[in-house]
CSV table of C-alpha atoms and ligand atoms in Angstrom, one decimal:
chain,number,residue,atom,x,y,z
D,1,MET,CA,0.0,0.0,0.0
D,2,THR,CA,1.4,3.4,-0.9
D,3,ARG,CA,1.5,6.3,1.6
D,4,GLN,CA,-1.2,8.0,-0.5
D,5,GLU,CA,-3.5,4.9,-0.2
D,6,LYS,CA,-3.0,4.4,3.6
D,7,ILE,CA,-5.2,6.0,6.2
D,8,TYR,CA,-2.9,7.1,9.0
D,9,ASP,CA,-4.1,7.6,12.6
D,10,LEU,CA,-2.2,10.9,12.7
D,11,LEU,CA,-0.9,13.3,10.0
D,12,ILE,CA,1.6,15.8,11.4
D,13,ILE,CA,2.2,18.9,9.3
D,14,GLY,CA,5.6,20.3,10.2
D,15,GLY,CA,8.8,18.6,11.2
D,16,GLY,CA,10.1,21.0,13.9
D,17,PRO,CA,10.4,20.4,17.6
D,18,ALA,CA,6.5,20.5,18.1
D,19,GLY,CA,5.8,18.1,15.1
D,20,PHE,CA,8.5,15.6,16.0
D,21,SER,CA,7.6,15.6,19.7
D,22,SER,CA,4.0,14.8,18.6
D,23,ALA,CA,5.3,12.1,16.4
D,24,ILE,CA,7.4,10.5,19.2
D,25,TYR,CA,4.5,10.5,21.6
D,26,ALA,CA,2.0,9.3,19.1
D,27,SER,CA,4.1,6.5,17.6
D,28,ARG,CA,5.0,5.3,21.0
D,29,SER,CA,1.3,5.0,21.8
D,30,GLN,CA,0.9,2.7,18.7
D,31,MET,CA,-0.6,5.3,16.3
D,32,SER,CA,0.5,5.1,12.7
D,33,VAL,CA,2.1,8.5,12.0
D,34,LEU,CA,3.1,10.5,8.9
D,35,VAL,CA,5.2,13.7,9.4
D,36,ILE,CA,4.9,16.0,6.4
D,37,GLU,CA,7.8,18.5,6.2
D,38,SER,CA,8.7,20.8,3.4
D,39,MET,CA,12.4,21.5,4.0
D,40,LEU,CA,14.6,20.5,6.8
D,41,SER,CA,14.0,18.6,10.0
D,42,GLY,CA,14.1,20.9,13.0
D,43,GLY,CA,12.2,23.8,11.6
D,44,GLN,CA,13.5,27.3,12.6
D,45,ILE,CA,15.7,25.8,15.4
D,46,ALA,CA,17.8,24.1,12.6
D,47,THR,CA,19.1,27.6,11.6
D,48,THR,CA,20.3,28.3,15.2
D,49,GLU,CA,23.9,27.7,15.8
D,50,LYS,CA,23.6,27.0,19.5
D,51,MET,CA,20.5,26.5,21.7
D,52,GLU,CA,21.5,27.3,25.3
D,53,ASN,CA,18.2,27.2,27.1
D,54,TYR,CA,16.9,23.7,26.4
D,55,PRO,CA,17.1,21.7,29.7
D,56,GLY,CA,19.5,18.8,29.7
D,57,PHE,CA,22.2,20.4,27.5
D,58,PRO,CA,24.4,22.4,29.9
D,59,ASP,CA,26.9,23.2,27.1
D,60,GLY,CA,24.2,24.0,24.5
D,61,VAL,CA,23.3,22.0,21.4
D,62,ASN,CA,23.6,22.9,17.7
D,63,GLY,CA,20.1,23.5,16.2
D,64,MET,CA,20.6,21.4,13.1
D,65,GLU,CA,21.9,18.5,15.2
D,66,PHE,CA,18.9,18.8,17.5
D,67,GLY,CA,16.5,18.6,14.5
D,68,GLN,CA,18.2,15.5,13.2
D,69,LEU,CA,18.0,13.8,16.6
D,70,LEU,CA,14.3,14.6,16.9
D,71,GLU,CA,13.7,13.0,13.4
D,72,LYS,CA,15.8,9.9,14.3
D,73,GLN,CA,13.9,9.5,17.6
D,74,ALA,CA,10.5,9.7,15.8
D,75,ARG,CA,11.6,7.2,13.2
D,76,THR,CA,12.9,4.8,15.9
D,77,PHE,CA,9.3,4.4,17.1
D,78,GLY,CA,7.9,3.9,13.6
D,79,SER,CA,6.9,7.4,12.5
D,80,GLU,CA,7.1,7.9,8.7
D,81,MET,CA,8.2,11.1,7.0
D,82,VAL,CA,7.6,12.7,3.6
D,83,LEU,CA,9.2,15.8,2.1
D,84,ALA,CA,6.4,17.7,0.6
D,85,THR,CA,4.8,21.2,0.6
D,86,VAL,CA,1.2,21.4,1.8
D,87,THR,CA,-1.0,23.1,-0.7
D,88,GLY,CA,-4.3,22.8,1.0
D,89,VAL,CA,-6.4,20.8,3.5
D,90,SER,CA,-9.9,19.2,3.8
D,91,LEU,CA,-10.4,18.8,7.6
D,92,GLN,CA,-14.1,18.7,8.3
D,93,GLU,CA,-14.7,15.1,7.4
D,94,ARG,CA,-14.0,12.1,9.6
D,95,ILE,CA,-11.1,11.1,7.3
D,96,LYS,CA,-9.1,14.3,6.9
D,97,GLN,CA,-7.0,15.1,3.8
D,98,VAL,CA,-3.8,17.0,3.5
D,99,HIS,CA,-3.0,18.0,-0.1
D,100,THR,CA,0.6,18.3,-1.0
D,101,THR,CA,3.1,18.5,-3.8
D,102,GLU,CA,3.6,14.7,-3.3
D,103,GLY,CA,-0.2,13.9,-3.5
D,104,THR,CA,-2.9,13.8,-0.9
D,105,PHE,CA,-2.4,12.1,2.4
D,106,ARG,CA,-5.3,10.9,4.6
D,107,GLY,CA,-5.6,10.6,8.4
D,108,ARG,CA,-8.1,10.2,11.2
D,109,SER,CA,-6.5,13.1,13.0
D,110,VAL,CA,-4.1,16.0,12.2
D,111,VAL,CA,-1.6,18.0,14.2
D,112,ILE,CA,-0.6,21.3,12.7
D,113,ALA,CA,2.9,22.3,13.7
D,114,THR,CA,4.1,24.5,10.9
D,115,GLY,CA,5.7,27.2,13.1
D,116,THR,CA,6.6,30.6,12.0
D,117,ARG,CA,8.9,32.3,9.5
D,118,SER,CA,10.9,35.6,9.5
D,119,ARG,CA,8.9,38.7,8.8
D,120,PRO,CA,10.2,40.9,5.9
D,121,LEU,CA,10.8,44.5,6.7
D,122,GLY,CA,9.0,45.7,3.6
D,123,VAL,CA,11.3,48.5,2.6
D,124,PRO,CA,12.4,49.4,-1.0
D,125,GLY,CA,15.3,47.1,-2.2
D,126,GLU,CA,14.6,44.2,0.2
D,127,GLU,CA,13.0,41.9,-2.3
D,128,GLU,CA,15.5,42.7,-5.1
D,129,LEU,CA,18.6,42.2,-2.9
D,130,LYS,CA,17.3,39.1,-1.1
D,131,GLY,CA,20.2,36.5,-1.3
D,132,LYS,CA,22.4,39.3,-2.7
D,133,GLY,CA,23.5,40.7,0.7
D,134,VAL,CA,20.1,40.6,2.4
D,135,SER,CA,19.6,37.5,4.6
D,136,TYR,CA,17.3,36.2,7.3
D,137,CYS,CA,19.7,33.6,8.7
D,138,ALA,CA,23.1,34.5,10.2
D,139,THR,CA,23.9,30.9,11.1
D,140,CYS,CA,23.4,30.0,7.4
D,141,ASP,CA,25.1,33.0,5.7
D,142,GLY,CA,27.4,34.5,8.3
D,143,PHE,CA,30.4,32.6,7.1
D,144,PHE,CA,30.3,34.6,3.8
D,145,TYR,CA,31.1,37.8,5.7
D,146,GLN,CA,34.6,37.1,7.1
D,147,GLU,CA,36.3,40.4,8.1
D,148,ARG,CA,33.3,42.3,6.5
D,149,THR,CA,30.9,44.9,7.8
D,150,VAL,CA,27.3,43.6,8.4
D,151,MET,CA,24.1,45.0,9.9
D,152,VAL,CA,21.4,43.3,11.9
D,153,VAL,CA,18.0,44.9,12.1
D,154,GLY,CA,15.8,44.3,15.2
D,155,GLY,CA,16.0,44.6,19.0
D,156,GLY,CA,14.6,41.2,20.1
D,157,ASP,CA,16.3,37.9,21.2
D,158,SER,CA,16.8,36.8,17.6
D,159,ALA,CA,18.6,40.0,16.6
D,160,LEU,CA,21.0,40.0,19.4
D,161,GLU,CA,21.7,36.3,19.4
D,162,GLU,CA,22.5,36.3,15.7
D,163,ALA,CA,24.5,39.6,16.0
D,164,LEU,CA,26.7,37.7,18.5
D,165,VAL,CA,27.0,34.8,16.0
D,166,LEU,CA,28.1,37.2,13.3
D,167,THR,CA,30.9,38.7,15.4
D,168,LYS,CA,32.7,35.3,14.9
D,169,PHE,CA,33.0,36.2,11.2
D,170,ALA,CA,32.5,39.9,10.6
D,171,SER,CA,34.9,42.7,11.7
D,172,LYS,CA,32.0,45.0,12.5
D,173,VAL,CA,28.3,44.3,13.3
D,174,TYR,CA,25.8,47.2,13.5
D,175,VAL,CA,22.6,46.5,15.3
D,176,VAL,CA,19.9,48.9,14.2
D,177,HIS,CA,16.8,49.1,16.4
D,178,ARG,CA,13.8,51.5,16.0
D,179,ARG,CA,13.5,52.3,19.7
D,180,GLU,CA,15.7,53.4,22.6
D,181,GLU,CA,15.3,50.2,24.6
D,182,LEU,CA,16.1,46.7,23.3
D,183,ARG,CA,13.5,44.0,23.7
D,184,ALA,CA,16.0,41.1,24.1
D,185,ILE,CA,16.5,39.4,27.4
D,186,ALA,CA,19.2,40.8,29.8
D,187,ILE,CA,21.9,38.2,29.3
D,188,LEU,CA,21.9,38.8,25.5
D,189,GLN,CA,22.0,42.6,26.0
D,190,GLU,CA,24.9,42.2,28.4
D,191,ARG,CA,26.8,40.1,25.9
D,192,ALA,CA,26.1,42.5,23.0
D,193,HIS,CA,27.3,45.5,25.1
D,194,ALA,CA,30.4,43.7,26.1
D,195,ASN,CA,31.3,42.8,22.5
D,196,SER,CA,33.6,45.4,20.9
D,197,LYS,CA,32.6,44.4,17.4
D,198,ILE,CA,28.9,45.3,18.0
D,199,GLU,CA,27.7,48.9,17.6
D,200,LEU,CA,24.1,49.7,18.5
D,201,ILE,CA,22.3,52.3,16.5
D,202,LEU,CA,19.1,53.1,18.4
D,203,ASN,CA,16.0,55.1,17.6
D,204,THR,CA,16.7,54.4,14.0
D,205,GLU,CA,14.6,53.0,11.2
D,206,VAL,CA,15.7,51.4,7.9
D,207,ALA,CA,14.4,53.5,5.0
D,208,LYS,CA,15.8,51.5,2.1
D,209,PHE,CA,18.4,49.1,0.9
D,210,ASN,CA,20.8,50.3,-1.9
D,211,GLY,CA,22.8,48.4,-4.5
D,212,ASP,CA,22.5,47.1,-8.1
D,213,GLU,CA,24.0,43.6,-8.2
D,214,ARG,CA,24.5,43.3,-4.5
D,215,LEU,CA,23.7,45.3,-1.3
D,216,GLU,CA,26.0,48.2,-1.0
D,217,SER,CA,24.5,50.4,1.7
D,218,VAL,CA,21.5,51.0,3.9
D,219,THR,CA,19.6,54.3,4.2
D,220,LEU,CA,18.9,54.9,7.9
D,221,HIS,CA,16.7,57.5,9.6
D,222,ASN,CA,17.2,58.6,13.2
D,223,LYS,CA,13.8,59.7,14.5
D,224,VAL,CA,15.2,61.6,17.5
D,225,GLN,CA,17.8,63.6,15.6
D,226,ASN,CA,15.7,63.7,12.5
D,227,LYS,CA,18.8,62.7,10.5
D,228,THR,CA,19.0,60.5,7.4
D,229,TRP,CA,22.2,58.9,6.1
D,230,ASP,CA,23.6,56.1,4.1
D,231,LEU,CA,25.7,53.5,5.9
D,232,PRO,CA,27.9,51.2,3.7
D,233,VAL,CA,27.5,47.5,4.6
D,234,ASP,CA,28.4,44.2,2.9
D,235,GLY,CA,25.6,42.1,4.4
D,236,LEU,CA,22.3,42.7,6.2
D,237,PHE,CA,20.4,40.3,8.5
D,238,LEU,CA,16.7,40.9,9.3
D,239,TYR,CA,15.3,39.9,12.6
D,240,VAL,CA,12.1,42.0,12.9
D,241,GLY,CA,9.7,39.3,14.2
D,242,LEU,CA,7.8,36.3,12.9
D,243,ILE,CA,4.8,35.4,10.8
D,244,PRO,CA,2.8,32.2,11.5
D,245,ASN,CA,2.8,29.7,8.7
D,246,THR,CA,-1.0,29.3,8.5
D,247,GLU,CA,-1.8,30.5,5.0
D,248,PHE,CA,-2.4,27.0,3.6
D,249,LEU,CA,-5.3,26.6,6.0
D,250,ALA,CA,-7.2,29.4,4.2
D,251,LYS,CA,-8.7,30.4,7.6
D,252,ALA,CA,-10.3,27.0,8.0
D,253,ILE,CA,-9.3,27.1,11.7
D,254,GLU,CA,-10.1,29.9,14.1
D,255,GLN,CA,-7.2,32.3,14.4
D,256,ASN,CA,-6.4,35.7,15.9
D,257,GLU,CA,-5.9,38.9,13.9
D,258,HIS,CA,-2.2,38.1,13.3
D,259,GLY,CA,-2.9,34.6,11.9
D,260,TYR,CA,-1.9,32.6,15.1
D,261,LEU,CA,-4.2,29.6,15.7
D,262,LEU,CA,-6.5,29.5,18.8
D,263,ALA,CA,-6.3,26.2,20.8
D,264,THR,CA,-7.5,24.9,24.1
D,265,GLU,CA,-5.1,23.7,26.8
D,266,GLU,CA,-5.4,20.2,25.2
D,267,MET,CA,-4.3,21.7,21.8
D,268,GLU,CA,-7.8,21.3,20.3
D,269,THR,CA,-8.6,23.7,17.5
D,270,SER,CA,-12.1,24.7,16.3
D,271,ILE,CA,-12.3,21.5,14.2
D,272,ALA,CA,-12.7,18.1,15.9
D,273,GLY,CA,-9.7,15.9,15.3
D,274,VAL,CA,-7.4,18.7,14.4
D,275,PHE,CA,-4.8,19.8,16.9
D,276,VAL,CA,-2.1,22.5,17.0
D,277,ALA,CA,1.3,22.6,18.5
D,278,GLY,CA,4.2,25.0,18.8
D,279,ASP,CA,5.0,28.6,17.8
D,280,LEU,CA,2.0,29.0,15.4
D,281,ARG,CA,-0.6,28.9,18.2
D,282,VAL,CA,-1.6,31.9,20.4
D,283,LYS,CA,0.7,31.6,23.5
D,284,SER,CA,2.9,33.7,25.7
D,285,LEU,CA,6.3,31.9,25.4
D,286,ARG,CA,7.6,30.7,22.0
D,287,GLN,CA,10.5,28.4,22.8
D,288,VAL,CA,11.6,24.9,21.9
D,289,VAL,CA,10.8,23.7,25.4
D,290,THR,CA,7.1,24.9,25.1
D,291,ALA,CA,6.9,23.6,21.5
D,292,VAL,CA,7.8,20.1,22.5
D,293,ALA,CA,5.4,20.2,25.4
D,294,ASP,CA,2.6,21.3,23.0
D,295,GLY,CA,3.5,18.4,20.7
D,296,ALA,CA,3.2,15.8,23.5
D,297,ILE,CA,-0.1,17.2,24.6
D,298,ALA,CA,-1.4,17.3,21.0
D,299,ALA,CA,-0.4,13.7,20.4
D,300,PHE,CA,-2.1,12.6,23.7
D,301,SER,CA,-5.3,14.5,22.6
D,302,ALA,CA,-5.2,13.0,19.1
D,303,ALA,CA,-4.8,9.5,20.5
D,304,HIS,CA,-7.8,10.0,22.7
D,305,TYR,CA,-9.8,11.4,19.8
D,306,VAL,CA,-8.9,8.5,17.4
D,307,ASP,CA,-9.7,5.9,20.1
D,308,GLU,CA,-13.2,7.5,20.5
D,309,LEU,CA,-13.6,7.7,16.7
D,310,ASN,CA,-12.7,4.0,16.3
D,311,GLU,CA,-15.0,3.0,19.2
D,312,SER,CA,-18.0,4.9,17.7
D,313,GLU,CA,-17.3,3.3,14.2
D,314,ARG,CA,-17.3,-0.1,15.9
D,315,ARG,CA,-20.6,0.6,17.6
D,316,GLN,CA,-22.1,1.8,14.3
D,317,ASN,CA,-20.9,-1.4,12.5
D,318,ASP,CA,-22.4,-3.6,15.3
D,319,GLU,CA,-25.8,-2.0,15.0
J,1,LIG,P1,10.5,39.7,18.5
J,1,LIG,O1,10.7,39.4,19.9
J,1,LIG,O2,9.1,39.9,18.0
J,1,LIG,O3,11.3,41.0,18.2
J,1,LIG,C1,11.2,41.6,16.9
J,1,LIG,C2,12.1,42.9,16.9
J,1,LIG,O4,12.0,43.5,15.7
J,1,LIG,C3,11.6,43.9,18.0
J,1,LIG,O5,12.7,44.5,18.6
J,1,LIG,C4,10.8,44.9,17.2
J,1,LIG,O6,10.9,46.2,17.6
J,1,LIG,C5,11.5,44.9,15.8
J,1,LIG,N1,10.6,45.2,14.7
J,1,LIG,C6,9.4,44.7,14.4
J,1,LIG,N2,8.9,45.2,13.3
J,1,LIG,C7,9.8,46.2,12.9
J,1,LIG,C8,9.9,47.1,11.9
J,1,LIG,N3,8.9,47.2,11.0
J,1,LIG,N4,11.0,47.9,11.7
J,1,LIG,C9,12.0,47.8,12.6
J,1,LIG,N5,12.0,46.9,13.7
J,1,LIG,C10,10.9,46.1,13.8
J,1,LIG,O7,11.1,38.6,17.5
J,1,LIG,P2,12.3,37.6,17.7
J,1,LIG,O8,13.5,38.3,18.2
J,1,LIG,O9,12.5,36.9,16.3
J,1,LIG,O10,11.8,36.6,18.7
J,1,LIG,C11,10.6,35.8,18.5
J,1,LIG,C12,10.3,34.9,19.6
J,1,LIG,O11,11.3,33.9,19.7
J,1,LIG,C13,10.3,35.6,21.0
J,1,LIG,O12,9.4,35.1,21.8
J,1,LIG,C14,11.7,35.4,21.5
J,1,LIG,O13,11.8,35.4,22.9
J,1,LIG,C15,12.0,33.9,21.0
J,1,LIG,N6,13.4,33.7,20.8
J,1,LIG,C16,14.1,33.3,21.9
J,1,LIG,C17,15.5,33.0,21.9
J,1,LIG,C18,16.2,32.5,23.1
J,1,LIG,O14,15.5,32.1,24.0
J,1,LIG,N7,17.5,32.4,23.1
J,1,LIG,C19,16.2,33.3,20.7
J,1,LIG,C20,15.5,33.8,19.6
J,1,LIG,C21,14.1,34.0,19.7
J,1,LIG,P3,10.1,46.7,19.0
J,1,LIG,O15,11.0,46.1,20.1
J,1,LIG,O16,10.1,48.1,18.9
J,1,LIG,O17,8.8,46.1,18.9
């Protein structure tokens, strides 16, 4: 039987920490599981050089390695995996369908764990210079900027963490933030202030990116001094927040005004048999540790739902 012919107990959309945690818990409880992932195991954490705050790794752990370990653990217990991009879903029926570039997969329950992606800044030149000096991943592209000058935009944890990664390669790292105060946690602020390669440019917005073939400079505007100037840089890294990857749902599931999915404590969504886990749900702390917890709860809820579904089908057949 092919994967497209099979009816799985659980289809998991997204192979990040939330999705694989769901897969580990579900396959250990004897559910047949298919994880659908479009890119790389680990999701966003795979682009992080070192995760320092996941319990049990006192020396930190590389994000890519962590993603691979999650996949291996899920496969050990029997979870299957397919590389495919989800193009649409049909979730209202008892047997739910997930349409992908590799065909349609069917399952009795679904966990949505597609996470978030980097938000674009939306200024002139960004789209044209993407991959030509404008990047969203310091861990991936930082190596190309040995002894060069780079800029990071944003004042959150991601911006400072990645600025610190960039100091290993670049000779100068500007961090441009639109306000006076940084949003990042204290330990990252302390490390950034202590690093002589990092220069903070505060109260400043990016007006546009300049360059023909490659990024050459960035036009900045200081709101307090009402000053506009061009700063030459070789590379630019954007960390101005996240967007939930929920577009493929076409609003089939209840969400808030920013597109994050609403779920109960048991990870139930507005559709029976469809659960959510990880960064793409409305929650207060978006971390790997909370994503894997969500995944475990979603798997537990899905197992309970499928048991009840099977029981009601058995009763109907007996009548
Ligand atoms: P974030 O916390 O939402 O920060 C986004 C930053 O971009 C903010 O400083 C924001 O400025 C700025 N920004 C947003 N829109 C902008 C615009 N149009 N122009 C200029 N600046 C703009 O996003 P994040 O840093 O990616 O973090 C996302 C989540 O992941 C957070 O919950 C974070 O704690 C977590 N995270 C944790 C770790 C860790 O634990 N080590 C590492 C990375 C991320 P304002 O401050 O003015 O709003």
